[in-house]
Amino acid sequence: MKQIIHLSHYFFKKDKKQILSFGFILLITSLILHLATVLALRIDPAYDRQSDELHSADIDIVLPKYTDSDELSDAVCGHSTVQQLEKQRAILQKAVMKDFRGTDFELNILFYNWDDSRSLHQLSCLERSEEAVTNPVYLPLYISEFGEYPLNEKITFSIDGREFTFTVAGVVQEMHYGNASAEIMGVFLPDEGYRHLAQEFPGSEVINYAVRTAEGADVQNVLADLRQTAEEHHSPVLFALTGEAKKQSRMMVTNLLTVILAAFAVIVLLVSIFLCQFRIKTSVAEEMVQMGVLKSLGFTSGGIIRAIVLPYTLTALLFSALGASVSYALLPYLVDVLALQAGFRFDVPFSPAAMILTVALLTGVTLVFTRLAAGKLRRLQPIAAIRGLTEGKDMKKNRFAIARTPGSVNGVLMLKQMAASSRQNVLLFAVLFVMTILIAFSGSLFYNVIIEPDHFMNTLSDESPDMILQVSSSDINSMKQIISTLDGAKNVLSYSVLQVQVEKENAAAFVCEDFSKTRNDCCYEGRNPSSGREIAIGSALAERLGCGIGDEVAVTCSGTSRSYRVVGLVQSINNRGEICELTEEGFSALSGGEKLHTLYVYLKNSADADEFIDQTEAICGENIVSAVNAAKKQSEAQYMYTSIVNVVIVAVFTVTVLIVLLILYVILRSMIIQRRQEFGVFKAIGYSGRQLVWQAAGSLMPVTIAAALSSALLGLMYLPAVYNVIFGMIGAMKNHMEQPVGVLLLFAAAEIVVTLLISILLARPIKKIEAYSLIKE
Amino acid sequence: MKKTFRSGDAEQTIINDLDLDICQGDFTVIMGSSGAGKSTLLYALSGMDKPTSGSITFCCEDITSYNADKLAVFRRKHCGFVFQQIYLLDKMSLMDNALTAGLLVGGKKKEIVRRAEALFAKVNLPEVTWRKLPSQISGGEAQRAGIVRAVINRPEVLFADEPTGALNSHNSDAVLNVFTELNRDGQSIIMVTHDKKSALRGSRIIYLRDGKIFGECDLGEYTPDNAERTGKLNAFLTEMNW
Ligand SMILES: Nc1ncnc2c1ncn2[C@@H]1O[C@H](COP(=O)(O)OP(=O)(O)OP(=O)(O)O)[C@@H](O)[C@H]1O
Ligand SMILES: [Mg+2]
């Protein structure tokens, strides 16, 4: 044992720098893997714990207060799986939050009474104003932080064209609603403010039925039953939300990030496996004679292998533990971003499980692969090794004969050098190939999120015009006429979003005069409705109703029902697939000719939406109820994704450069050590240092270029599948992401240039090899 | 010139105020005991290493001030090298070894290939041999290929550091014959050797001791089995205490 440790020490000293660079790559792997593991192991339970602590309900149903009755609540309580019911009063209004992260944000708001006591959906006050403020409001963390309304600041809601301004008196943690992608959220007014608002909008009071179900109950089924119950009691369900749905929307970004980090970690892990295999194989080849001598001295193969493997395993152990520890320094930043998204605060305590898992995995993988690589020592005959009979096996042919290969002598020498080092080529190809997968992915993200943001945004969002106009005029058509002639207008569509019921399910109905003129075609199967009898339904509805294209469904709106034929399936991530599309003709037949009064305005590229709004208001101001700069709202939402993608791209490039740097370091160092004498001869013949540096760096380029380009082009094939998986996770059946060859090649080219620059830099020590040193050997 | 080496604190003077002229067309032989500084002198003369002080002038050109890259260009144009350990590039054929040097200076590839072929013929290496890799040939063949590589650029000076040191006597003779023949065709040669048989080929013998020229002997042109030259050399070496 002592001898083996001694031998091990020798191997470590000999390969110190290369083993350390292996360690650094493992450090990076461990850092990323540990982040992913902590997120996967910790955040989901943290969410559930928070939900439990605040006694979140499993199902929420919002009903108009005037339809509420004791019979209804008794009936709900009577459901076999309902364990607890709490009725919470609120005022429901569609409101525009002014200056929500710099834009106006419209959504349904439930104004709850802060002074009502609650047992379900409890609130925990995170911050509270010291002094008394006028018109106090308590905001959920998500609105306060993401909307940027800090404590003691003002927040203005515009309801029905009237503005109500409050002061943020407190920020509360709630686990009742989702985040921006949900269409409903709650805020809390003290009794006085609540009563004032209730007076302003009589009849807008609602009751939220917060329901806790028994463990293991099928929440979707229970919800369907409760809808049925409500209907039987003539009470329309205005909104329904399940715990699962809101968790999905709150944790979307976190889950995505976890998956991406894990994939990232796997890729870097692959790289480190390639690296340690390369190093050990090269080292065994370099030390063939010594190995033979060791064997002849009586060392067993197993002993030598253990001595070789030991430094790598110890390095893996040490550096993966180090990487995991370093990741704790990064976690708070990451968690902050995620917490902003998820709307609840979680601190990440030390997670021994994640740590042990990461370190054990990395060390184990290193042990297995180094043993495999060193395994060929077993077959080594001592005499063969000492006589050098095992060498020269790979070089039997004069590849790229200079006389017959076209090109300058320097170029041919590069090719010769490349042909002579197959092991190094394999490593380089493998590493660059997998790194290019990351590069291609970030290139594709860059294109789809930053250059052509519509591809990404259209996948996530519903129809997105430049401007949304609520008009009061009974003659919506003349308004349309006027606006479409205005400077900068490209197209004006009548497009409204209303609440209907499809069979027994609530759904948002997108009603449009002509779906073919919309910007974002969210139909993923079949087609959009084009006549009065046709409908397209959302993925979740189709699943729940068990119907598909060709089936008939009944749609109910304010008491009337009418049946439609399903002609297509559409997706809506915002509404979790609970939507349908109807033509204007089809809807008016249902609503008895009810007038729609929302116009979607599409502008020419050059036009500015704010200016256009001013222009519109100047011309037909009296007929306009509200004008929303939807483009701006969209670009605000986009800003968040853009900044995330920027971070991803920078991170990918940093990691790639680091890894390429470390790999090239190992390759070029091995090369310089092995070919020291050869470089000396070249110098004696009269090759200059610069020529040799370029030759060494250049000999890596064919493989680099082949790996980067082939991987980038393969990206055209695998990236759509990757996006399908990623978007599938958040419920998108189709996505609009495109794979532009140009951008992928551009990113691959950037990688090639970086590789070349790093190689030249790392090959510089060749300059210091002196021709003169030959005579000393 | 003067050359000192520093190892640790101690400074060791290897070449001490040496003054030497080398003439074109000569076959100069440098001799001396081991550690006398023969190799050090040879590599300083050829621009592989720099003297600590003093200067080296090549055809009226002072090469002492050249930087590494300029020296590389100087070597490829004006110097050829033959090493004791031969140092052929082991991943390429003998022909490619020669071309690696030959194409460095420039010129038409075809012409240089033809020149290399002619040189291989001259040193008695047939095509089957020069197509081989260094690991597949004998030491004598390798050294002859080394000479082809060294002279392919028609250097003004051919430097050789114990070119026969690693060869048996048969192979040595073959290599030395090539040297003699080249010298007859006008090639200037500077050769370091330990070996009397090799030294006999030279026209001028320089004996080094303590970093200085200790003695010098003019042998005139080599002819085989010339007892007078052999006697003269023997006498000189005895005088030098060899
Ligand atoms: N880079 C160096 N650093 C320190 N000392 C050196 C260095 N190179 C050579 N020497 C010393 O200079 C002296 C002369 O070396 P050199 O190689 O010139 O001897 P030589 O005459 O060629 O001997 P040999 O016949 O054994 O080849 C030796 O004592 C050697 O130790
Ligand atoms: Mg010597």
Tab-separated table of C-alpha atoms in Angstrom, chain A residues 445-749:
chain	number	residue	atom	x	y	z
A	445	LEU	CA	-32.189	31.180	-28.276
A	446	PHE	CA	-30.440	34.360	-29.301
A	447	TYR	CA	-32.165	34.267	-32.657
A	448	ASN	CA	-35.618	33.354	-31.417
A	449	VAL	CA	-35.729	35.544	-28.332
A	450	ILE	CA	-33.641	38.550	-29.244
A	451	ILE	CA	-33.539	38.885	-33.022
A	452	GLU	CA	-36.972	37.483	-33.806
A	453	PRO	CA	-38.712	37.757	-30.434
A	454	ASP	CA	-42.100	36.987	-31.978
A	455	HIS	CA	-41.076	33.366	-32.388
A	456	PHE	CA	-40.662	33.000	-28.671
A	457	MET	CA	-43.360	35.372	-27.475
A	458	ASN	CA	-45.993	33.984	-29.815
A	459	THR	CA	-45.358	30.562	-28.380
A	460	LEU	CA	-45.979	31.820	-24.871
A	461	SER	CA	-48.621	34.435	-25.413
A	462	ASP	CA	-51.981	34.726	-27.075
A	463	GLU	CA	-52.764	37.074	-29.903
A	464	SER	CA	-50.539	40.124	-29.552
A	465	PRO	CA	-51.472	43.269	-31.463
A	466	ASP	CA	-49.647	46.562	-31.074
A	467	MET	CA	-52.568	48.292	-29.457
A	468	ILE	CA	-55.781	47.194	-27.783
A	469	LEU	CA	-58.672	49.610	-27.996
A	470	GLN	CA	-61.851	49.441	-25.927
A	471	VAL	CA	-64.499	51.489	-27.682
A	472	SER	CA	-67.865	52.563	-26.399
A	473	SER	CA	-69.347	53.460	-29.723
A	474	SER	CA	-72.198	51.278	-30.728
A	475	ASP	CA	-70.926	51.463	-34.251
A	476	ILE	CA	-67.688	49.590	-33.950
A	477	ASN	CA	-67.398	49.227	-37.699
A	478	SER	CA	-67.163	52.939	-38.399
A	479	MET	CA	-64.464	53.194	-35.703
A	480	LYS	CA	-62.603	50.442	-37.460
A	481	GLN	CA	-62.856	52.323	-40.704
A	482	ILE	CA	-61.526	55.534	-39.200
A	483	ILE	CA	-58.623	53.903	-37.400
A	484	SER	CA	-57.478	51.805	-40.322
A	485	THR	CA	-57.031	54.945	-42.410
A	486	LEU	CA	-54.822	56.595	-39.786
A	487	ASP	CA	-51.156	57.067	-40.452
A	488	GLY	CA	-49.135	53.999	-39.427
A	489	ALA	CA	-52.052	51.584	-39.166
A	490	LYS	CA	-51.607	48.312	-40.971
A	491	ASN	CA	-54.657	46.390	-39.946
A	492	VAL	CA	-57.543	46.619	-37.496
A	493	LEU	CA	-59.406	43.571	-36.247
A	494	SER	CA	-62.380	43.180	-34.019
A	495	TYR	CA	-61.071	40.783	-31.381
A	496	SER	CA	-62.524	40.233	-27.935
A	497	VAL	CA	-61.796	37.930	-25.054
A	498	LEU	CA	-64.887	36.846	-23.115
A	499	GLN	CA	-65.868	34.194	-20.611
A	500	VAL	CA	-68.009	31.308	-21.798
A	501	GLN	CA	-68.620	27.722	-20.844
A	502	VAL	CA	-67.815	24.887	-23.154
A	503	GLU	CA	-69.976	21.991	-21.999
A	504	LYS	CA	-69.389	22.293	-18.248
A	505	GLU	CA	-65.970	23.872	-18.412
A	506	ASN	CA	-65.184	27.535	-18.064
A	507	ALA	CA	-63.117	28.908	-20.855
A	508	ALA	CA	-61.906	32.173	-22.269
A	509	ALA	CA	-63.471	32.699	-25.674
A	510	PHE	CA	-61.358	34.461	-28.258
A	511	VAL	CA	-63.816	36.014	-30.649
A	512	CYS	CA	-62.427	37.391	-33.866
A	513	GLU	CA	-63.905	38.481	-37.138
A	514	ASP	CA	-61.216	36.715	-39.154
A	515	PHE	CA	-58.560	34.490	-37.606
A	516	SER	CA	-56.566	34.363	-40.791
A	517	LYS	CA	-55.610	38.000	-40.267
A	518	THR	CA	-54.219	37.527	-36.782
A	519	ARG	CA	-50.536	37.679	-36.056
A	520	ASN	CA	-50.146	34.649	-33.851
A	521	ASP	CA	-51.677	31.476	-35.141
A	522	CYS	CA	-52.002	29.344	-32.028
A	523	CYS	CA	-53.748	26.482	-33.777
A	524	TYR	CA	-51.654	23.329	-33.537
A	525	GLU	CA	-54.022	20.852	-35.105
A	526	GLY	CA	-56.792	21.342	-37.629
A	527	ARG	CA	-57.610	24.987	-38.335
A	528	ASN	CA	-59.153	28.119	-36.872
A	529	PRO	CA	-62.947	28.507	-37.092
A	530	SER	CA	-64.112	30.360	-40.161
A	531	SER	CA	-67.879	30.073	-40.057
A	532	GLY	CA	-70.648	30.629	-37.497
A	533	ARG	CA	-70.965	26.952	-36.617
A	534	GLU	CA	-67.323	26.253	-36.044
A	535	ILE	CA	-65.138	26.357	-32.959
A	536	ALA	CA	-61.540	25.619	-32.052
A	537	ILE	CA	-60.872	24.524	-28.493
A	538	GLY	CA	-57.859	24.600	-26.209
A	539	SER	CA	-55.743	21.589	-25.417
A	540	ALA	CA	-56.890	21.313	-21.792
A	541	LEU	CA	-60.555	21.539	-22.749
A	542	ALA	CA	-60.152	18.912	-25.431
A	543	GLU	CA	-58.541	16.619	-22.947
A	544	ARG	CA	-61.067	17.184	-20.196
A	545	LEU	CA	-64.084	16.938	-22.445
A	546	GLY	CA	-62.567	14.017	-24.259
A	547	CYS	CA	-63.449	15.455	-27.615
A	548	GLY	CA	-61.492	16.246	-30.735
A	549	ILE	CA	-61.816	17.574	-34.237
A	550	GLY	CA	-65.158	16.739	-35.777
A	551	ASP	CA	-67.067	16.505	-32.453
A	552	GLU	CA	-69.920	18.805	-31.489
A	553	VAL	CA	-69.699	20.852	-28.308
A	554	ALA	CA	-72.257	23.065	-26.591
A	555	VAL	CA	-71.157	26.565	-25.649
A	556	THR	CA	-73.056	28.527	-23.015
A	557	CYS	CA	-72.956	32.254	-22.493
A	558	SER	CA	-75.257	34.223	-20.192
A	559	GLY	CA	-77.779	31.448	-20.107
A	560	THR	CA	-78.007	30.627	-23.817
A	561	SER	CA	-76.512	27.529	-25.323
A	562	ARG	CA	-75.584	26.700	-28.864
A	563	SER	CA	-73.676	23.846	-30.394
A	564	TYR	CA	-70.571	24.121	-32.558
A	565	ARG	CA	-68.403	21.762	-34.482
A	566	VAL	CA	-64.767	21.484	-33.388
A	567	VAL	CA	-62.517	22.215	-36.353
A	568	GLY	CA	-59.216	22.776	-34.595
A	569	LEU	CA	-57.180	22.564	-31.434
A	570	VAL	CA	-55.444	25.649	-30.126
A	571	GLN	CA	-52.964	26.290	-27.374
A	572	SER	CA	-52.804	29.011	-24.784
A	573	ILE	CA	-50.195	28.899	-22.107
A	574	ASN	CA	-51.634	31.981	-20.382
A	575	ASN	CA	-54.998	30.300	-19.977
A	576	ARG	CA	-53.549	26.846	-19.430
A	577	GLY	CA	-55.328	25.568	-22.496
A	578	GLU	CA	-58.764	26.525	-21.167
A	579	ILE	CA	-59.817	28.526	-24.190
A	580	CYS	CA	-61.866	28.400	-27.324
A	581	GLU	CA	-62.009	30.364	-30.535
A	582	LEU	CA	-65.261	31.536	-32.073
A	583	THR	CA	-65.955	33.640	-35.101
A	584	GLU	CA	-67.804	36.881	-34.563
A	585	GLU	CA	-70.746	35.434	-36.436
A	586	GLY	CA	-70.775	32.369	-34.250
A	587	PHE	CA	-70.591	34.384	-31.062
A	588	SER	CA	-73.324	36.852	-31.913
A	589	ALA	CA	-75.660	33.951	-32.635
A	590	LEU	CA	-74.960	32.775	-29.098
A	591	SER	CA	-75.134	36.103	-27.319
A	592	GLY	CA	-78.188	37.350	-29.135
A	593	GLY	CA	-76.338	40.022	-31.049
A	594	GLU	CA	-74.420	41.434	-28.105
A	595	LYS	CA	-72.064	44.105	-29.374
A	596	LEU	CA	-68.351	43.525	-29.075
A	597	HIS	CA	-66.245	46.516	-28.415
A	598	THR	CA	-62.577	45.617	-28.523
A	599	LEU	CA	-60.366	46.382	-31.470
A	600	TYR	CA	-56.908	44.955	-32.025
A	601	VAL	CA	-54.774	47.398	-33.966
A	602	TYR	CA	-51.692	46.302	-35.872
A	603	LEU	CA	-49.193	48.949	-36.851
A	604	LYS	CA	-46.616	49.224	-39.555
A	605	ASN	CA	-43.099	48.487	-38.394
A	606	SER	CA	-42.078	52.121	-38.384
A	607	ALA	CA	-45.038	53.357	-36.373
A	608	ASP	CA	-44.775	54.157	-32.680
A	609	ALA	CA	-47.633	52.786	-30.623
A	610	ASP	CA	-47.684	55.654	-28.113
A	611	GLU	CA	-47.882	58.243	-30.860
A	612	PHE	CA	-50.559	56.247	-32.565
A	613	ILE	CA	-52.585	56.122	-29.362
A	614	ASP	CA	-52.351	59.906	-29.026
A	615	GLN	CA	-53.401	60.261	-32.631
A	616	THR	CA	-56.363	57.937	-32.148
A	617	GLU	CA	-57.474	59.632	-28.961
A	618	ALA	CA	-57.266	63.040	-30.626
A	619	ILE	CA	-59.504	61.923	-33.474
A	620	CYS	CA	-62.080	59.751	-31.755
A	621	GLY	CA	-61.392	60.424	-28.120
A	622	GLU	CA	-65.020	60.412	-26.919
A	623	ASN	CA	-65.572	56.887	-28.207
A	624	ILE	CA	-62.508	55.376	-26.597
A	625	VAL	CA	-62.808	53.754	-23.200
A	626	SER	CA	-59.224	52.639	-22.956
A	627	ALA	CA	-56.219	52.299	-25.190
A	628	VAL	CA	-53.464	49.950	-24.167
A	629	ASN	CA	-50.042	49.928	-25.714
A	630	ALA	CA	-49.899	46.175	-26.054
A	631	ALA	CA	-46.623	46.231	-27.914
A	632	LYS	CA	-45.040	47.906	-24.927
A	633	LYS	CA	-46.591	45.456	-22.543
A	634	GLN	CA	-45.304	42.657	-24.685
A	635	SER	CA	-41.857	44.133	-24.875
A	636	GLU	CA	-41.836	44.491	-21.088
A	637	ALA	CA	-42.565	40.818	-20.722
A	638	GLN	CA	-40.023	40.189	-23.420
A	639	TYR	CA	-37.445	42.203	-21.553
A	640	MET	CA	-37.469	39.643	-18.796
A	641	TYR	CA	-36.902	36.758	-21.173
A	642	THR	CA	-34.333	38.739	-23.118
A	643	SER	CA	-32.318	39.347	-20.005
A	644	ILE	CA	-32.550	35.689	-19.025
A	645	VAL	CA	-31.402	34.641	-22.492
A	646	ASN	CA	-28.564	37.131	-22.367
A	647	VAL	CA	-27.462	35.610	-19.099
A	648	VAL	CA	-27.712	32.131	-20.606
A	649	ILE	CA	-25.644	33.130	-23.628
A	650	VAL	CA	-22.977	34.789	-21.542
A	651	ALA	CA	-22.909	31.811	-19.185
A	652	VAL	CA	-22.676	29.326	-22.044
A	653	PHE	CA	-19.883	31.253	-23.678
A	654	THR	CA	-17.977	31.678	-20.452
A	655	VAL	CA	-18.257	28.016	-19.614
A	656	THR	CA	-17.351	27.042	-23.174
A	657	VAL	CA	-14.322	29.290	-23.251
A	658	LEU	CA	-13.226	28.003	-19.863
A	659	ILE	CA	-13.632	24.389	-20.844
A	660	VAL	CA	-12.039	24.815	-24.246
A	661	LEU	CA	-9.209	26.615	-22.500
A	662	LEU	CA	-8.667	23.797	-20.039
A	663	ILE	CA	-8.946	21.079	-22.673
A	664	LEU	CA	-6.585	22.832	-25.034
A	665	TYR	CA	-4.225	23.375	-22.171
A	666	VAL	CA	-4.108	19.651	-21.540
A	667	ILE	CA	-3.817	18.808	-25.231
A	668	LEU	CA	-1.128	21.338	-26.032
A	669	ARG	CA	0.831	20.605	-22.914
A	670	SER	CA	0.833	16.904	-23.711
A	671	MET	CA	1.834	17.822	-27.239
A	672	ILE	CA	4.715	20.050	-26.185
A	673	ILE	CA	6.014	17.469	-23.753
A	674	GLN	CA	5.793	14.653	-26.258
A	675	ARG	CA	7.171	16.564	-29.193
A	676	ARG	CA	9.745	18.698	-27.461
A	677	GLN	CA	12.599	17.155	-29.378
A	678	GLU	CA	10.779	17.359	-32.669
A	679	PHE	CA	10.202	21.064	-32.189
A	680	GLY	CA	13.897	21.430	-31.442
A	681	VAL	CA	14.759	19.748	-34.733
A	682	PHE	CA	12.351	21.982	-36.598
A	683	LYS	CA	14.038	24.979	-35.059
A	684	ALA	CA	17.476	23.716	-35.973
A	685	ILE	CA	16.366	23.295	-39.560
A	686	GLY	CA	15.318	26.916	-39.517
A	687	TYR	CA	11.636	27.013	-38.622
A	688	SER	CA	10.831	30.083	-36.580
A	689	GLY	CA	8.972	29.949	-33.270
A	690	ARG	CA	5.961	31.642	-34.781
A	691	GLN	CA	5.731	29.115	-37.593
A	692	LEU	CA	5.761	26.260	-35.120
A	693	VAL	CA	3.149	27.884	-32.891
A	694	TRP	CA	0.855	28.298	-35.870
A	695	GLN	CA	1.590	24.780	-36.950
A	696	ALA	CA	0.641	23.374	-33.570
A	697	ALA	CA	-2.486	25.522	-33.281
A	698	GLY	CA	-3.350	24.930	-36.918
A	699	SER	CA	-3.108	21.184	-36.556
A	700	LEU	CA	-6.070	21.375	-34.173
A	701	MET	CA	-8.197	23.402	-36.533
A	702	PRO	CA	-9.466	20.806	-39.017
A	703	VAL	CA	-10.896	18.765	-36.169
A	704	THR	CA	-12.228	21.872	-34.438
A	705	ILE	CA	-13.945	23.069	-37.569
A	706	ALA	CA	-15.351	19.646	-38.355
A	707	ALA	CA	-16.709	19.212	-34.831
A	708	ALA	CA	-18.182	22.696	-34.551
A	709	LEU	CA	-19.789	22.725	-37.960
A	710	SER	CA	-21.165	19.209	-37.835
A	711	SER	CA	-22.573	19.767	-34.373
A	712	ALA	CA	-24.087	23.118	-35.337
A	713	LEU	CA	-25.678	21.622	-38.421
A	714	LEU	CA	-26.955	18.666	-36.448
A	715	GLY	CA	-28.575	21.296	-34.266
A	716	LEU	CA	-30.975	21.888	-37.110
A	717	MET	CA	-32.240	18.405	-36.419
A	718	TYR	CA	-32.156	18.085	-32.672
A	719	LEU	CA	-33.025	21.628	-31.578
A	720	PRO	CA	-36.687	21.373	-32.650
A	721	ALA	CA	-36.942	18.227	-30.539
A	722	VAL	CA	-35.320	20.017	-27.605
A	723	TYR	CA	-37.783	22.879	-27.902
A	724	ASN	CA	-40.674	20.453	-28.152
A	725	VAL	CA	-39.606	18.929	-24.868
A	726	ILE	CA	-39.017	22.246	-23.143
A	727	PHE	CA	-42.214	23.877	-24.298
A	728	GLY	CA	-44.079	20.657	-23.775
A	729	MET	CA	-43.162	20.961	-20.106
A	730	ILE	CA	-45.108	24.201	-19.886
A	731	GLY	CA	-47.971	22.899	-21.937
A	732	ALA	CA	-47.218	24.254	-25.387
A	733	MET	CA	-48.241	21.801	-28.079
A	734	LYS	CA	-46.437	23.695	-30.797
A	735	ASN	CA	-43.813	26.374	-30.834
A	736	HIS	CA	-42.706	28.922	-33.345
A	737	MET	CA	-38.989	28.558	-32.759
A	738	GLU	CA	-36.951	28.441	-35.937
A	739	GLN	CA	-33.429	27.206	-36.515
A	740	PRO	CA	-31.566	29.646	-38.714
A	741	VAL	CA	-28.531	28.020	-40.339
A	742	GLY	CA	-26.760	31.363	-40.524
A	743	VAL	CA	-26.949	32.136	-36.819
A	744	LEU	CA	-25.948	28.605	-35.821
A	745	LEU	CA	-22.967	28.768	-38.150
A	746	LEU	CA	-22.087	32.212	-36.861
A	747	PHE	CA	-22.026	30.971	-33.280
A	748	ALA	CA	-20.025	27.918	-34.328
A	749	ALA	CA	-17.614	30.212	-36.161
